[in-house]
mmCIF file with all atom_site columns, C-alpha atoms in Angstrom:
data_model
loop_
_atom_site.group_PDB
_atom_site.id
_atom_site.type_symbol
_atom_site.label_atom_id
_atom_site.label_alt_id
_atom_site.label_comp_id
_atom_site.label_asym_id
_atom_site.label_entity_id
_atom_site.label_seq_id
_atom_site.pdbx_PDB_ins_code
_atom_site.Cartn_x
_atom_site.Cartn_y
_atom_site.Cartn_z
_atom_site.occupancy
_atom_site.B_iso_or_equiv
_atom_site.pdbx_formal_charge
_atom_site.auth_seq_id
_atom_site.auth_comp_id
_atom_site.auth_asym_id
_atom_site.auth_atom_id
_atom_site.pdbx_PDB_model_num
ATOM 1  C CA . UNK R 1 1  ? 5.444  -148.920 -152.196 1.00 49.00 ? 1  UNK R CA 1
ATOM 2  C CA . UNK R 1 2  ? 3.343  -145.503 -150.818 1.00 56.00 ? 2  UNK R CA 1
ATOM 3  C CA . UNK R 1 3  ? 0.725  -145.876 -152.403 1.00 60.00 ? 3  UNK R CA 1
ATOM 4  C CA . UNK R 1 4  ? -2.652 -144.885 -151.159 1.00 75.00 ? 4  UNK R CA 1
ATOM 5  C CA . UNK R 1 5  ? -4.788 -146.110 -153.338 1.00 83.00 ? 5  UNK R CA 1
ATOM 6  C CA . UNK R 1 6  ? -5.310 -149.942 -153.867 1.00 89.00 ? 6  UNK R CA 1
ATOM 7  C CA . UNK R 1 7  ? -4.941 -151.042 -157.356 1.00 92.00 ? 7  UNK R CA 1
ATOM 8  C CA . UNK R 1 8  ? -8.491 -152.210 -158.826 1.00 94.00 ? 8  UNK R CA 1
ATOM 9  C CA . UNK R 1 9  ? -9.651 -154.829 -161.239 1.00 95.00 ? 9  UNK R CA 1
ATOM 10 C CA . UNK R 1 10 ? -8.369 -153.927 -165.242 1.00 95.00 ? 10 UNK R CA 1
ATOM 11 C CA . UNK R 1 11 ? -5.436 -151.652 -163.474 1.00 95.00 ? 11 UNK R CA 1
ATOM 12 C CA . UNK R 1 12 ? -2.897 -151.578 -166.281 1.00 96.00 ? 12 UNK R CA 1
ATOM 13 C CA . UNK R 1 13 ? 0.128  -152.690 -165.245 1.00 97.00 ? 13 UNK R CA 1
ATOM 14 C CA . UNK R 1 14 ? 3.484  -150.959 -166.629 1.00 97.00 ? 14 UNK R CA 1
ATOM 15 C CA . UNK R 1 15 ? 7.586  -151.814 -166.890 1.00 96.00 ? 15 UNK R CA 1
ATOM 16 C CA . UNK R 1 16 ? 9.426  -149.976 -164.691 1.00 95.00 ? 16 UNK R CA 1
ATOM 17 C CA . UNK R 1 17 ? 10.296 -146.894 -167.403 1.00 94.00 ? 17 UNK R CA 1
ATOM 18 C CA . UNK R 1 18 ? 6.012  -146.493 -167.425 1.00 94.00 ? 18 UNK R CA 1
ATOM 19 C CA . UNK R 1 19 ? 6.197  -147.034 -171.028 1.00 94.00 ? 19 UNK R CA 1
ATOM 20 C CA . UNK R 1 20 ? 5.320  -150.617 -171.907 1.00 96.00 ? 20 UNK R CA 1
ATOM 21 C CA . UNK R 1 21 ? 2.503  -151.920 -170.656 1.00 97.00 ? 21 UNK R CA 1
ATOM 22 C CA . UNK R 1 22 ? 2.669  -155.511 -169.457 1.00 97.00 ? 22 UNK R CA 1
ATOM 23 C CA . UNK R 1 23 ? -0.073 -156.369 -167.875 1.00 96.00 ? 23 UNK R CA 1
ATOM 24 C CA . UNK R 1 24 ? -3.397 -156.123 -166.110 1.00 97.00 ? 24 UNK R CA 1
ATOM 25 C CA . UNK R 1 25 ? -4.225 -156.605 -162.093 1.00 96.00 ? 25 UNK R CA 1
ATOM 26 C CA . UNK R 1 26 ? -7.036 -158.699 -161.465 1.00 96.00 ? 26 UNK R CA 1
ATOM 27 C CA . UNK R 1 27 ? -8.148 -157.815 -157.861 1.00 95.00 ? 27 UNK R CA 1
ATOM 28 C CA . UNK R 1 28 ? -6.944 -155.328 -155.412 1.00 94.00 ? 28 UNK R CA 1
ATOM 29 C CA . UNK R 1 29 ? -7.593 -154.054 -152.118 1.00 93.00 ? 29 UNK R CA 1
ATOM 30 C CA . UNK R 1 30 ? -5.925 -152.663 -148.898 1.00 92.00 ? 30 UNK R CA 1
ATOM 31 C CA . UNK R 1 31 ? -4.482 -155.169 -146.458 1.00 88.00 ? 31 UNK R CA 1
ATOM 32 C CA . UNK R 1 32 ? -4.938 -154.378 -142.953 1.00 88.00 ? 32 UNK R CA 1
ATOM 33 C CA . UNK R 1 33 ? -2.477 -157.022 -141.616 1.00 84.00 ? 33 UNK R CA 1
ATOM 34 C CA . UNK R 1 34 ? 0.533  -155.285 -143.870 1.00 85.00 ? 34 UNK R CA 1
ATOM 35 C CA . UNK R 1 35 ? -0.993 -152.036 -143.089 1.00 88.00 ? 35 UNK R CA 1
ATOM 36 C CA . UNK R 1 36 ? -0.786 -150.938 -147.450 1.00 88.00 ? 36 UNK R CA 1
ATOM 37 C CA . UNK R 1 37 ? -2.221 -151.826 -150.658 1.00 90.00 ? 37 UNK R CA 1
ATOM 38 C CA . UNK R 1 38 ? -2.372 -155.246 -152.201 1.00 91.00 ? 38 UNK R CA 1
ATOM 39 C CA . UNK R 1 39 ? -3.218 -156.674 -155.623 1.00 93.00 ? 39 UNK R CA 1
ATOM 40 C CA . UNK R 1 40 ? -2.785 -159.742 -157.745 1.00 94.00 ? 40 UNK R CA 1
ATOM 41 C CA . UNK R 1 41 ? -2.704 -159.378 -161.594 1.00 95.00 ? 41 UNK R CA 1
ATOM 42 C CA . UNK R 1 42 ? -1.027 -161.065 -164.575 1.00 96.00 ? 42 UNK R CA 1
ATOM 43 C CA . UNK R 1 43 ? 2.054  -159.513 -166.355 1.00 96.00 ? 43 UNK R CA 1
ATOM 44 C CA . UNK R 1 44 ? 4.075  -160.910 -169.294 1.00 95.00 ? 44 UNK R CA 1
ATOM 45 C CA . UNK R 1 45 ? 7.112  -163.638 -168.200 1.00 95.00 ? 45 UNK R CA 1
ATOM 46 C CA . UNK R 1 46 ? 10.197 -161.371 -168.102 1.00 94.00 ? 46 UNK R CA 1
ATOM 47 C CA . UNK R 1 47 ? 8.479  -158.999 -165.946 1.00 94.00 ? 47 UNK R CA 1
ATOM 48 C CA . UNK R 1 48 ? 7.435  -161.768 -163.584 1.00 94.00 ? 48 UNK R CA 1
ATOM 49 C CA . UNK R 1 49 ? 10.135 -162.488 -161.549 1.00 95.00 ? 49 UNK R CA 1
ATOM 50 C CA . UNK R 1 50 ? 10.471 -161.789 -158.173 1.00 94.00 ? 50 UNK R CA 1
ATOM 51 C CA . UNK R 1 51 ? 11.455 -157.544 -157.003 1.00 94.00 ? 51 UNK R CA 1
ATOM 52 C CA . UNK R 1 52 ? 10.860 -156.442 -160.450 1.00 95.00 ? 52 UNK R CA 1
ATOM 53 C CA . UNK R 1 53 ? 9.893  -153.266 -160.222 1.00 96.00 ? 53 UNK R CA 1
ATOM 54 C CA . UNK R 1 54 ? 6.929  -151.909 -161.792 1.00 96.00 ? 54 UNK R CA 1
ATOM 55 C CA . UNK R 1 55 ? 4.100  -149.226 -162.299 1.00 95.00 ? 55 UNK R CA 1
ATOM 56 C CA . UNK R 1 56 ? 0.493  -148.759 -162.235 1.00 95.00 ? 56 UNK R CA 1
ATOM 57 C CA . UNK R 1 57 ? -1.650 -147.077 -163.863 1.00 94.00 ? 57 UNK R CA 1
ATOM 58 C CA . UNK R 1 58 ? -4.310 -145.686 -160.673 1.00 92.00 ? 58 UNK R CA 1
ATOM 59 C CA . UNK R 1 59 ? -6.662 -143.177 -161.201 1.00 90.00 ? 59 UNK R CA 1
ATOM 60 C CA . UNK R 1 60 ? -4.697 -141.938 -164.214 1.00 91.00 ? 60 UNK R CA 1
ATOM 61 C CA . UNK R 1 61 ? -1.505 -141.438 -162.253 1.00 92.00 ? 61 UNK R CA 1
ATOM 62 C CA . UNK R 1 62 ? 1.469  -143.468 -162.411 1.00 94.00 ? 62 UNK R CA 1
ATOM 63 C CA . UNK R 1 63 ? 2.252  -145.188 -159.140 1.00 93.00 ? 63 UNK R CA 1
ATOM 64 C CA . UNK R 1 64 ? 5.282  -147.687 -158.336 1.00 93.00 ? 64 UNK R CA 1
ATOM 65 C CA . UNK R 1 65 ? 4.818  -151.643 -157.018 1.00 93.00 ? 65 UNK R CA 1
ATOM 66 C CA . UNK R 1 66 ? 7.098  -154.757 -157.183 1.00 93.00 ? 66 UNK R CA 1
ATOM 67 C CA . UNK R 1 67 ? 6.472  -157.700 -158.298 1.00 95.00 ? 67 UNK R CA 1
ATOM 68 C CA . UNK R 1 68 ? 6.411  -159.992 -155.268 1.00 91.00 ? 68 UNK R CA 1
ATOM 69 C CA . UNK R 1 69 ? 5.731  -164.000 -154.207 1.00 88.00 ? 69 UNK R CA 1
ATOM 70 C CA . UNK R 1 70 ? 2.338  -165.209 -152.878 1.00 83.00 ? 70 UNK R CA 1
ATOM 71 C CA . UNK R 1 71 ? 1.663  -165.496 -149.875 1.00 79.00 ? 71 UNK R CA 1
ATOM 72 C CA . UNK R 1 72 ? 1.975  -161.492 -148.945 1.00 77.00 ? 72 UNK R CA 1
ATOM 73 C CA . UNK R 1 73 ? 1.674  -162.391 -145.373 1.00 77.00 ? 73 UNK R CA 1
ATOM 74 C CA . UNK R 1 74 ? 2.838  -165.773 -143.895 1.00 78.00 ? 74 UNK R CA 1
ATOM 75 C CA . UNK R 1 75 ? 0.745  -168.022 -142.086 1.00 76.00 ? 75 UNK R CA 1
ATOM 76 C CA . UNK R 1 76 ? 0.803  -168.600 -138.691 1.00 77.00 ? 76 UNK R CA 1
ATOM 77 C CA . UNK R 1 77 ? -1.260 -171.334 -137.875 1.00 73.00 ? 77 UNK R CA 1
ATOM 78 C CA . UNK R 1 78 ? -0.698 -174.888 -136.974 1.00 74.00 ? 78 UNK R CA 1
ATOM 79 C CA . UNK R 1 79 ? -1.942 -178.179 -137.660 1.00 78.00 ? 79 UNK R CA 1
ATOM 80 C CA . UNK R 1 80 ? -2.307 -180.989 -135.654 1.00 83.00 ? 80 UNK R CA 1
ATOM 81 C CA . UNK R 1 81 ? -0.435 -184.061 -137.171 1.00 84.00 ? 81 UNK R CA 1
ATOM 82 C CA . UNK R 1 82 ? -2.525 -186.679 -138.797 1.00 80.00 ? 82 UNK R CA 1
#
C-alpha cells in the first residue's frame, strides 16, 4: 500500500489506529512480479482476517499494509494429469 521500503524480519506490526501492537513480520522483501513490497508475519486472531488494515513499524515510521491471503501471486502453471 506505497510503501517503499519492504518490511524486514522483527517489523512490529500495529492495528490500524498505530496504537496496539499485534504482531511481528517474519520475512520481507520486494516482489518483482507485483511490482511492491511483500512480507509474511504473525498477528493476533482478530486482526487476522482477510483486508484488515494495518501498520508497520519501518525504519521508525509508521507505514500502512493489509492483511491479505497466501498466495500473493497466483500460479500459473500446469500439471500433467497422473
Amino acid at each position: 500500500m506505497g510503501m517503499k521500503a519492504p518490511a524486514r524480519e522483527h517489523t512490529e506490526i500495529y492495528d490500524a489506529t498505530g496504537e496496539t501492537l499485534i504482531g511481528e513480520v517474519t520475512s520481507g522483501t520486494f516482489s518483482p512480479c507485483l511490482k511492491k513490497p511483500i512480507a509474511m508475519g504473525y498477528v493476533s486472531t482478530p486482526n487476522a482476517k482477510n483486508g484488515t488494515e494495518i501498520m508497520l513499524k519501518v525504519r521508525g515510521k509508521m507505514q500502512k499494509a493489509e492483511v491479505t491471503k497466501m498466495p500473493f501471486v497466483e500460479t500459473r502453471y500446469y500439471r500433467v494429469p497422473e
